[in-house]
Amino acid sequence: MATETHGADHAAESGALVFHPMDQFIVKPLFGDASTVGMFTITNVTLWLFLSIVAVVLLMVLGTSKRAIVPSRSQSVAELAYGFVYKMVEDVAGKDGLKYFPYIMTLFLFIVFANFLGLLPMSFTTTSHFAVTVVLAMAVFLTVTILGFVKNGAGFLSLFWVASAPLALRPVLALIELISYFVRPVSHSIRLAGNVMAGHAVIKVFAGFAAIGLISPFSILAITAMYGLEILVAFIQAYVFTILTCVYLKDALHPHH
Amino acid sequence: MATETHGSEPVSACVDAGGSAVGMPQLCGDWIGNQVFWLVITLIVIYFVLARIALPRIAAVLAERQGTITNDIAAAEDLKRKAQDAEAAYDKALADARAEAQTIAQKARDDIKADLGDAIAKADAEIAAKAVESEKAIAEIRESAMAHVETVAKDTAGAIVAALGGVADDAKIASAVDAQLKG
């Protein structure tokens, strides 16, 4: 890991197994061989983020361009995604949460497409980076906190004051609630990036073992199985992120337990 | 990885000379600005695409479909009610026609029965009249036959008497024949 030992690593690798499970997460410039990545450099991150936009546009705009009463396949899928998130927001956050449906839909579609695009071979998974998921989680956290205070004023603090608990317990519970509230963005972001990163890294480790002829069939089987699991994880993590966003939004709109 | 390029300085704090990651690329501070910048742009673009184009369009399509379905169901119910009405009218017409047919048939039967009764009565009367006539004819025939028999008997008796050499007294013969005929 440390820079000073990498020379020795390479010497060892030349004859034996080569594991670079984390290399797939390296951010590199697309054009030129500039080694430094500036803020506006066009990198593989830019490319795959752009592709997620393309995917969203393909499905949600081009897929629905016919506005058919009897939907085509792509329109059907777009309507399914719309209905899925719309129902989720309505069920979890309530009718007054529907105002924020486009924001939640944006988060859901971005995460779901970033996750699935990341499953393509040789691709770059933007959602495997904490930098990305932390921005998403902090956006949710800040929006929800500000919204809570704007909508409820100081009444938003009743979220931490569990009125149904015995009076003696309430300060303790308030402390716990406060801590759990501030842990939300951390768990929210690490859950997504951690799941995606771990799955991709495990696939790479199995791929490394495929270099040994005897093990390679099992290795390929394991990769296949992991890939199946990762498809599941790609959707479930997008779903979890979205539904937690709805839950947090519900807390902001209706802070009273 | 390419060991031949190895030996030069690390490319950056996060990538070693061989192009491999140093530690977790997720924790590399050099890239955060780039990722955040492009992510924010991506989210803004997706948000505007969805909020301005995709979501209103899908909402409109769903509403239109809901409206179409509601209208179609209403129309179907209307048609169903019409069909039920038509069926009821048909049933009523059928029942009416059947009742009418029954009355017509009954009437025809009664007419035929009455005609038949008349005809039978008439035939009976005719038969009775014929029978009376016939009896009368038979009586006449019998009477005339008797008269002929008397005449023949008298003539025969006269002839027999004459043949036997007697003198035929017509009056005596007649009274004798009458007495014989009466038994």
Short mmCIF file of C-alpha atoms in Angstrom, two decimals:
data_model
loop_
_atom_site.label_atom_id
_atom_site.label_comp_id
_atom_site.label_asym_id
_atom_site.label_seq_id
_atom_site.Cartn_x
_atom_site.Cartn_y
_atom_site.Cartn_z
CA MET A 1 0.00 0.00 0.00
CA ALA A 2 2.52 2.58 1.07
CA THR A 3 4.50 4.21 -1.69
CA GLU A 4 7.89 3.14 -0.45
CA THR A 5 7.12 -0.58 -0.77
CA HIS A 6 5.67 -0.53 -4.24
CA GLY A 7 8.95 -1.36 -5.93
CA ALA A 8 9.12 -4.61 -4.02
CA ASP A 9 5.49 -5.32 -4.84
CA HIS A 10 6.13 -5.10 -8.54
CA ALA A 11 9.10 -7.41 -8.32
CA ALA A 12 6.95 -10.00 -6.60
CA GLU A 13 4.05 -9.54 -8.98
CA SER A 14 5.98 -10.22 -12.14
CA GLY A 15 6.02 -13.97 -11.45
CA ALA A 16 2.92 -14.52 -9.38
CA LEU A 17 -0.67 -13.43 -9.02
CA VAL A 18 -1.43 -9.81 -9.77
CA PHE A 19 -4.08 -8.16 -7.67
CA HIS A 20 -5.05 -4.61 -8.36
CA PRO A 21 -8.64 -4.57 -7.17
CA MET A 22 -8.61 -0.85 -6.53
CA ASP A 23 -7.14 0.28 -9.85
CA GLN A 24 -10.61 0.39 -11.38
CA PHE A 25 -11.43 3.32 -9.11
CA ILE A 26 -8.53 5.52 -10.25
CA VAL A 27 -9.59 8.86 -11.66
CA LYS A 28 -7.59 9.75 -14.75
CA PRO A 29 -7.77 12.46 -17.37
CA LEU A 30 -9.28 11.34 -20.66
CA PHE A 31 -7.22 13.61 -22.93
CA GLY A 32 -3.52 14.11 -22.88
CA ASP A 33 -1.31 12.59 -20.23
CA ALA A 34 -1.56 15.33 -17.70
CA SER A 35 -0.86 13.64 -14.43
CA THR A 36 -2.66 16.17 -12.33
CA VAL A 37 -6.41 16.15 -12.11
CA GLY A 38 -7.73 19.66 -11.75
CA MET A 39 -11.25 20.61 -10.85
CA PHE A 40 -12.36 21.09 -14.47
CA THR A 41 -10.26 18.37 -16.08
CA ILE A 42 -12.30 16.04 -18.24
CA THR A 43 -11.73 12.68 -16.63
CA ASN A 44 -13.24 9.22 -16.72
CA VAL A 45 -15.55 10.51 -13.96
CA THR A 46 -16.80 13.16 -16.36
CA LEU A 47 -17.34 10.54 -19.06
CA TRP A 48 -19.34 8.15 -16.92
CA LEU A 49 -21.35 10.90 -15.28
CA PHE A 50 -22.15 12.14 -18.76
CA LEU A 51 -23.17 8.64 -19.80
CA SER A 52 -25.57 8.49 -16.87
CA ILE A 53 -27.16 11.70 -18.18
CA VAL A 54 -27.38 10.06 -21.60
CA ALA A 55 -29.03 7.01 -20.09
CA VAL A 56 -31.56 9.16 -18.22
CA VAL A 57 -32.34 11.13 -21.36
CA LEU A 58 -32.64 7.97 -23.44
CA LEU A 59 -35.08 6.35 -21.06
CA MET A 60 -37.07 9.26 -19.71
CA VAL A 61 -37.13 11.63 -22.69
CA LEU A 62 -36.61 9.61 -25.88
CA GLY A 63 -38.32 6.58 -24.41
CA THR A 64 -41.47 8.56 -23.76
CA SER A 65 -41.34 10.74 -26.89
CA LYS A 66 -44.39 9.09 -28.46
CA ARG A 67 -46.58 9.86 -25.42
CA ALA A 68 -48.56 6.78 -26.33
CA ILE A 69 -51.72 5.81 -24.48
CA VAL A 70 -50.68 2.22 -25.00
CA PRO A 71 -46.99 2.51 -24.07
CA SER A 72 -44.04 1.06 -25.94
CA ARG A 73 -41.49 -0.98 -24.00
CA SER A 74 -39.23 1.94 -23.16
CA GLN A 75 -42.15 4.16 -22.23
CA SER A 76 -43.46 1.37 -20.06
CA VAL A 77 -40.16 1.21 -18.18
CA ALA A 78 -40.04 4.99 -17.81
CA GLU A 79 -43.59 4.99 -16.46
CA LEU A 80 -42.70 2.15 -14.14
CA ALA A 81 -39.75 4.13 -12.75
CA TYR A 82 -41.95 7.20 -12.41
CA GLY A 83 -44.69 5.26 -10.64
CA PHE A 84 -42.20 3.45 -8.41
CA VAL A 85 -40.59 6.62 -7.04
CA TYR A 86 -43.84 8.60 -7.03
CA LYS A 87 -45.56 5.94 -4.94
CA MET A 88 -42.55 5.72 -2.65
CA VAL A 89 -42.56 9.47 -1.98
CA GLU A 90 -46.32 9.48 -1.48
CA ASP A 91 -46.32 6.48 0.86
CA VAL A 92 -43.33 7.49 2.96
CA ALA A 93 -43.29 11.29 2.97
CA GLY A 94 -47.01 11.86 2.46
CA LYS A 95 -48.94 13.97 -0.02
CA ASP A 96 -47.06 17.17 0.85
CA GLY A 97 -43.80 15.39 0.05
CA LEU A 98 -44.81 15.11 -3.60
CA LYS A 99 -43.60 18.66 -4.15
CA TYR A 100 -40.06 17.31 -3.80
CA PHE A 101 -40.67 14.34 -6.09
CA PRO A 102 -38.48 15.66 -8.97
CA TYR A 103 -35.48 15.98 -6.63
CA ILE A 104 -35.91 12.48 -5.32
CA MET A 105 -36.46 11.17 -8.83
CA THR A 106 -33.20 12.85 -9.88
CA LEU A 107 -31.33 11.13 -7.08
CA PHE A 108 -32.89 7.75 -7.78
CA LEU A 109 -32.31 7.79 -11.52
CA PHE A 110 -28.77 9.07 -11.19
CA ILE A 111 -27.80 6.42 -8.65
CA VAL A 112 -29.53 3.59 -10.44
CA PHE A 113 -27.93 4.44 -13.78
CA ALA A 114 -24.51 5.13 -12.29
CA ASN A 115 -24.65 1.76 -10.52
CA PHE A 116 -25.72 -0.16 -13.60
CA LEU A 117 -23.31 1.63 -15.93
CA GLY A 118 -20.57 0.78 -13.44
CA LEU A 119 -21.38 -2.89 -13.96
CA LEU A 120 -20.31 -2.72 -17.61
CA PRO A 121 -16.88 -4.22 -18.11
CA MET A 122 -14.07 -1.63 -18.26
CA SER A 123 -16.39 1.05 -16.94
CA PHE A 124 -15.86 3.47 -14.12
CA THR A 125 -18.32 3.41 -11.24
CA THR A 126 -18.95 6.95 -10.10
CA THR A 127 -21.07 5.88 -7.13
CA SER A 128 -18.18 3.88 -5.70
CA HIS A 129 -16.50 7.13 -4.68
CA PHE A 130 -17.23 8.71 -1.35
CA ALA A 131 -16.72 12.10 -2.94
CA VAL A 132 -19.82 11.45 -5.02
CA THR A 133 -22.03 9.79 -2.43
CA VAL A 134 -21.11 12.28 0.26
CA VAL A 135 -22.23 15.11 -1.99
CA LEU A 136 -25.51 13.29 -2.58
CA ALA A 137 -26.00 12.53 1.11
CA MET A 138 -25.03 16.03 2.25
CA ALA A 139 -27.38 17.54 -0.31
CA VAL A 140 -30.19 15.48 1.19
CA PHE A 141 -29.11 16.20 4.76
CA LEU A 142 -28.77 19.95 4.33
CA THR A 143 -31.96 20.27 2.28
CA VAL A 144 -33.95 18.26 4.78
CA THR A 145 -32.56 20.12 7.81
CA ILE A 146 -33.14 23.57 6.30
CA LEU A 147 -36.58 22.50 5.08
CA GLY A 148 -37.43 21.23 8.55
CA PHE A 149 -36.62 24.55 10.17
CA VAL A 150 -38.31 26.57 7.43
CA LYS A 151 -41.50 24.54 7.59
CA ASN A 152 -41.73 24.00 11.34
CA GLY A 153 -39.50 26.68 12.88
CA ALA A 154 -38.26 25.65 16.29
CA GLY A 155 -40.93 22.94 16.25
CA PHE A 156 -38.53 20.93 14.12
CA LEU A 157 -36.55 20.28 17.30
CA SER A 158 -39.45 18.21 18.60
CA LEU A 159 -38.01 15.54 16.31
CA PHE A 160 -35.42 15.02 19.05
CA TRP A 161 -37.84 15.31 21.98
CA VAL A 162 -39.67 11.99 22.15
CA ALA A 163 -42.95 13.06 23.73
CA SER A 164 -44.21 9.52 24.10
CA ALA A 165 -41.30 8.47 26.34
CA PRO A 166 -41.24 8.96 30.14
CA LEU A 167 -40.08 12.43 31.08
CA ALA A 168 -36.91 11.18 32.82
CA LEU A 169 -35.78 9.36 29.69
CA ARG A 170 -36.40 12.22 27.30
CA PRO A 171 -33.07 14.08 27.69
CA VAL A 172 -31.16 10.85 27.17
CA LEU A 173 -33.27 10.00 24.14
CA ALA A 174 -32.83 13.53 22.84
CA LEU A 175 -29.06 13.07 22.95
CA ILE A 176 -29.31 9.73 21.16
CA GLU A 177 -31.67 11.15 18.55
CA LEU A 178 -29.36 14.11 18.00
CA ILE A 179 -26.35 11.86 17.46
CA SER A 180 -28.30 9.56 15.16
CA TYR A 181 -29.49 12.59 13.21
CA PHE A 182 -25.95 13.72 12.51
CA VAL A 183 -24.81 10.22 11.69
CA ARG A 184 -27.44 10.02 8.95
CA PRO A 185 -25.41 11.58 6.12
CA VAL A 186 -22.41 9.44 7.06
CA SER A 187 -24.30 6.16 6.94
CA HIS A 188 -26.31 7.35 3.97
CA SER A 189 -23.21 7.94 1.85
CA ILE A 190 -20.95 5.16 3.08
CA ARG A 191 -23.68 2.55 2.65
CA LEU A 192 -23.95 3.29 -1.06
CA ALA A 193 -20.28 3.76 -1.91
CA GLY A 194 -19.18 0.91 0.37
CA ASN A 195 -21.57 -1.61 -1.15
CA VAL A 196 -20.72 -0.70 -4.72
CA MET A 197 -16.96 -0.51 -4.12
CA ALA A 198 -16.81 -3.78 -2.17
CA GLY A 199 -18.65 -5.74 -4.85
CA HIS A 200 -16.48 -4.39 -7.64
CA ALA A 201 -13.28 -5.03 -5.69
CA VAL A 202 -14.33 -8.60 -4.90
CA ILE A 203 -14.98 -9.25 -8.59
CA LYS A 204 -11.47 -7.97 -9.40
CA VAL A 205 -9.92 -10.21 -6.73
CA PHE A 206 -11.69 -13.25 -8.20
CA ALA A 207 -10.51 -12.15 -11.63
CA GLY A 208 -6.94 -12.07 -10.28
CA PHE A 209 -7.24 -15.71 -9.24
CA ALA A 210 -8.24 -16.66 -12.78
CA ALA A 211 -4.55 -16.44 -13.71
CA ILE A 212 -4.06 -19.88 -12.18
CA GLY A 213 -5.40 -22.37 -14.71
CA LEU A 214 -6.70 -24.88 -12.18
CA ILE A 215 -8.64 -22.29 -10.23
CA SER A 216 -9.91 -20.30 -13.19
CA PRO A 217 -13.23 -22.21 -13.69
CA PHE A 218 -14.16 -21.60 -10.07
CA SER A 219 -12.94 -18.07 -10.36
CA ILE A 220 -15.14 -17.41 -13.37
CA LEU A 221 -18.09 -19.03 -11.62
CA ALA A 222 -17.49 -16.85 -8.60
CA ILE A 223 -17.29 -13.74 -10.80
CA THR A 224 -20.58 -14.71 -12.44
CA ALA A 225 -22.25 -15.19 -9.08
CA MET A 226 -20.85 -11.93 -7.74
CA TYR A 227 -21.97 -10.14 -10.86
CA GLY A 228 -25.51 -11.39 -10.32
CA LEU A 229 -25.35 -10.20 -6.74
CA GLU A 230 -23.98 -6.85 -7.88
CA ILE A 231 -26.91 -6.37 -10.23
CA LEU A 232 -29.17 -6.85 -7.24
CA VAL A 233 -27.03 -4.54 -5.10
CA ALA A 234 -27.00 -1.87 -7.82
CA PHE A 235 -30.77 -1.61 -7.70
CA ILE A 236 -31.26 -2.21 -3.98
CA GLN A 237 -28.73 0.44 -2.96
CA ALA A 238 -30.38 3.00 -5.23
CA TYR A 239 -33.73 2.00 -3.71
CA VAL A 240 -32.38 2.21 -0.15
CA PHE A 241 -30.80 5.61 -0.76
CA THR A 242 -34.07 6.90 -2.22
CA ILE A 243 -36.36 5.53 0.44
CA LEU A 244 -34.10 6.88 3.21
CA THR A 245 -34.25 10.25 1.52
CA CYS A 246 -38.04 9.97 1.67
CA VAL A 247 -37.89 9.03 5.35
CA TYR A 248 -35.68 12.03 6.13
CA LEU A 249 -38.02 14.23 4.13
CA LYS A 250 -40.94 12.91 6.15
CA ASP A 251 -39.08 13.87 9.35
CA ALA A 252 -38.62 17.38 8.01
CA LEU A 253 -42.27 17.75 7.01
CA HIS A 254 -43.79 16.00 10.03
CA PRO A 255 -41.23 16.12 12.86
CA HIS A 256 -43.72 15.05 15.54
CA HIS A 257 -43.43 11.37 16.15
CA MET B 1 1.47 -3.93 -14.75
CA ALA B 2 4.12 -2.34 -16.89
CA THR B 3 7.23 -2.88 -14.84
CA GLU B 4 9.42 -1.12 -17.39
CA THR B 5 8.05 2.32 -16.58
CA HIS B 6 8.73 1.64 -12.96
CA GLY B 7 11.52 3.55 -11.35
CA SER B 8 10.28 7.02 -12.11
CA GLU B 9 8.61 9.20 -9.55
CA PRO B 10 5.02 8.39 -8.49
CA VAL B 11 2.55 10.00 -10.87
CA SER B 12 0.63 11.50 -8.02
CA ALA B 13 -0.06 10.91 -4.37
CA CYS B 14 -2.70 8.36 -5.26
CA VAL B 15 -1.20 6.49 -8.22
CA ASP B 16 2.19 4.84 -8.21
CA ALA B 17 4.62 4.73 -11.10
CA GLY B 18 3.13 1.46 -12.34
CA GLY B 19 -0.28 3.05 -12.73
CA SER B 20 -1.69 1.22 -9.74
CA ALA B 21 -3.71 2.76 -6.98
CA VAL B 22 -2.00 3.71 -3.78
CA GLY B 23 -4.33 2.83 -0.97
CA MET B 24 -7.99 3.50 -1.57
CA PRO B 25 -8.62 5.78 -4.56
CA GLN B 26 -11.81 6.77 -2.76
CA LEU B 27 -9.74 8.58 -0.15
CA CYS B 28 -7.54 10.45 -2.62
CA GLY B 29 -7.96 14.12 -1.90
CA ASP B 30 -6.60 15.25 -5.28
CA TRP B 31 -9.65 14.06 -7.18
CA ILE B 32 -12.44 15.27 -4.92
CA GLY B 33 -12.78 18.69 -6.53
CA ASN B 34 -13.06 17.18 -9.99
CA GLN B 35 -15.62 14.59 -8.94
CA VAL B 36 -17.76 17.04 -7.01
CA PHE B 37 -17.70 19.60 -9.82
CA TRP B 38 -18.82 17.15 -12.51
CA LEU B 39 -21.31 15.47 -10.20
CA VAL B 40 -23.02 18.75 -9.39
CA ILE B 41 -23.26 19.55 -13.09
CA THR B 42 -24.64 16.08 -13.80
CA LEU B 43 -27.27 16.36 -11.08
CA ILE B 44 -28.34 19.80 -12.27
CA VAL B 45 -28.66 18.57 -15.85
CA ILE B 46 -30.61 15.46 -14.86
CA TYR B 47 -32.84 17.55 -12.60
CA PHE B 48 -33.71 19.97 -15.38
CA VAL B 49 -34.23 17.21 -17.93
CA LEU B 50 -36.59 15.46 -15.55
CA ALA B 51 -38.40 18.49 -14.12
CA ARG B 52 -38.81 20.31 -17.42
CA ILE B 53 -39.36 17.52 -19.91
CA ALA B 54 -39.65 13.96 -18.69
CA LEU B 55 -41.77 14.13 -15.54
CA PRO B 56 -44.47 16.50 -16.85
CA ARG B 57 -44.70 14.41 -19.99
CA ILE B 58 -45.08 11.14 -18.12
CA ALA B 59 -47.55 12.73 -15.69
CA ALA B 60 -49.60 13.98 -18.66
CA VAL B 61 -49.52 10.57 -20.34
CA LEU B 62 -50.57 8.83 -17.12
CA ALA B 63 -53.37 11.33 -16.54
CA GLU B 64 -54.52 11.01 -20.14
CA ARG B 65 -54.50 7.24 -19.88
CA GLN B 66 -56.43 7.40 -16.63
CA GLY B 67 -58.95 9.68 -18.31
CA THR B 68 -59.22 7.40 -21.31
CA ILE B 69 -59.71 4.38 -19.10
CA THR B 70 -62.37 6.16 -17.04
CA ASN B 71 -64.17 7.30 -20.20
CA ASP B 72 -63.95 3.87 -21.75
CA ILE B 73 -65.34 2.26 -18.62
CA ALA B 74 -68.19 4.79 -18.53
CA ALA B 75 -68.90 4.16 -22.23
CA ALA B 76 -68.78 0.43 -21.66
CA GLU B 77 -71.23 0.74 -18.78
CA ASP B 78 -73.49 2.86 -20.94
CA LEU B 79 -73.38 0.29 -23.72
CA LYS B 80 -74.00 -2.48 -21.24
CA ARG B 81 -77.05 -0.68 -19.91
CA LYS B 82 -78.28 -0.17 -23.47
CA ALA B 83 -77.77 -3.82 -24.23
CA GLN B 84 -79.70 -4.76 -21.11
CA ASP B 85 -82.52 -2.44 -22.11
CA ALA B 86 -82.57 -3.93 -25.58
CA GLU B 87 -82.61 -7.40 -24.13
CA ALA B 88 -85.52 -6.50 -21.85
CA ALA B 89 -87.43 -5.00 -24.80
CA TYR B 90 -86.75 -8.10 -26.86
CA ASP B 91 -87.92 -10.34 -24.04
CA LYS B 92 -91.07 -8.29 -23.64
CA ALA B 93 -91.77 -8.38 -27.37
CA LEU B 94 -91.22 -12.11 -27.38
CA ALA B 95 -93.57 -12.63 -24.43
CA ASP B 96 -96.21 -10.40 -26.05
CA ALA B 97 -95.94 -12.23 -29.33
CA ARG B 98 -96.23 -15.55 -27.56
CA ALA B 99 -99.34 -14.42 -25.66
CA GLU B 100 -100.89 -13.10 -28.85
CA ALA B 101 -100.13 -16.32 -30.66
CA GLN B 102 -101.76 -18.21 -27.85
CA THR B 103 -104.95 -16.12 -28.00
CA ILE B 104 -105.06 -16.45 -31.79
CA ALA B 105 -104.63 -20.20 -31.54
CA GLN B 106 -107.30 -20.40 -28.82
CA LYS B 107 -109.69 -18.36 -30.92
CA ALA B 108 -109.04 -20.50 -33.96
CA ARG B 109 -109.61 -23.61 -31.89
CA ASP B 110 -112.89 -22.23 -30.53
CA ASP B 111 -114.06 -21.24 -34.04
CA ILE B 112 -113.23 -24.63 -35.39
CA LYS B 113 -115.00 -26.28 -32.48
CA ALA B 114 -118.11 -24.15 -33.05
CA ASP B 115 -118.09 -24.84 -36.81
CA LEU B 116 -117.61 -28.48 -36.15
CA GLY B 117 -120.55 -28.54 -33.69
CA ASP B 118 -122.81 -26.80 -36.23
CA ALA B 119 -121.78 -29.14 -39.00
CA ILE B 120 -122.34 -32.17 -36.78
CA ALA B 121 -125.78 -30.91 -35.72
CA LYS B 122 -126.70 -30.19 -39.31
CA ALA B 123 -125.50 -33.58 -40.43
CA ASP B 124 -127.44 -35.21 -37.58
CA ALA B 125 -130.61 -33.38 -38.62
CA GLU B 126 -130.12 -34.38 -42.22
CA ILE B 127 -129.48 -37.93 -41.23
CA ALA B 128 -132.64 -37.92 -39.06
CA ALA B 129 -134.70 -36.44 -41.91
CA LYS B 130 -133.31 -38.99 -44.34
CA ALA B 131 -134.06 -41.77 -41.88
CA VAL B 132 -137.68 -40.61 -41.52
CA GLU B 133 -138.03 -40.35 -45.30
CA SER B 134 -136.56 -43.77 -45.75
CA GLU B 135 -138.90 -45.25 -43.15
CA LYS B 136 -141.81 -43.68 -44.94
CA ALA B 137 -140.60 -45.04 -48.28
CA ILE B 138 -140.10 -48.46 -46.77
CA ALA B 139 -143.61 -48.34 -45.31
CA GLU B 140 -145.05 -47.35 -48.63
CA ILE B 141 -143.14 -50.09 -50.38
CA ARG B 142 -144.29 -52.55 -47.74
CA GLU B 143 -147.93 -51.40 -48.12
CA SER B 144 -147.83 -51.58 -51.88
CA ALA B 145 -146.16 -54.94 -51.65
CA MET B 146 -148.95 -56.14 -49.37
CA ALA B 147 -151.49 -54.73 -51.83
CA HIS B 148 -149.85 -56.51 -54.68
CA VAL B 149 -149.66 -59.68 -52.64
CA GLU B 150 -153.44 -59.36 -51.99
CA THR B 151 -154.17 -58.76 -55.66
CA VAL B 152 -151.90 -61.59 -56.70
CA ALA B 153 -153.45 -63.86 -54.04
CA LYS B 154 -156.99 -62.97 -55.15
CA ASP B 155 -156.13 -63.47 -58.82
CA THR B 156 -154.34 -66.69 -58.03
CA ALA B 157 -157.20 -67.87 -55.84
CA GLY B 158 -159.74 -66.96 -58.61
CA ALA B 159 -157.60 -68.76 -61.20
CA ILE B 160 -157.23 -71.83 -59.00
CA VAL B 161 -160.95 -71.92 -58.33
CA ALA B 162 -161.67 -71.55 -62.10
CA ALA B 163 -159.14 -74.22 -62.87
CA LEU B 164 -160.83 -76.58 -60.44
CA GLY B 165 -164.03 -76.05 -62.29
CA GLY B 166 -165.72 -73.85 -59.86
CA VAL B 167 -167.33 -70.57 -60.49
CA ALA B 168 -165.25 -67.79 -59.18
CA ASP B 169 -167.24 -65.53 -56.99
CA ASP B 170 -165.04 -62.47 -56.69
CA ALA B 171 -166.57 -61.27 -53.46
CA LYS B 172 -166.21 -64.59 -51.73
CA ILE B 173 -162.67 -65.02 -52.93
CA ALA B 174 -161.78 -61.55 -51.80
CA SER B 175 -163.18 -62.08 -48.32
CA ALA B 176 -161.54 -65.49 -48.04
CA VAL B 177 -158.16 -64.13 -49.14
CA ASP B 178 -158.50 -61.23 -46.70
CA ALA B 179 -159.28 -63.66 -43.89
CA GLN B 180 -156.27 -65.78 -44.82
CA LEU B 181 -153.98 -62.78 -45.10
CA LYS B 182 -154.99 -61.50 -41.64
CA GLY B 183 -154.00 -64.88 -40.35
#
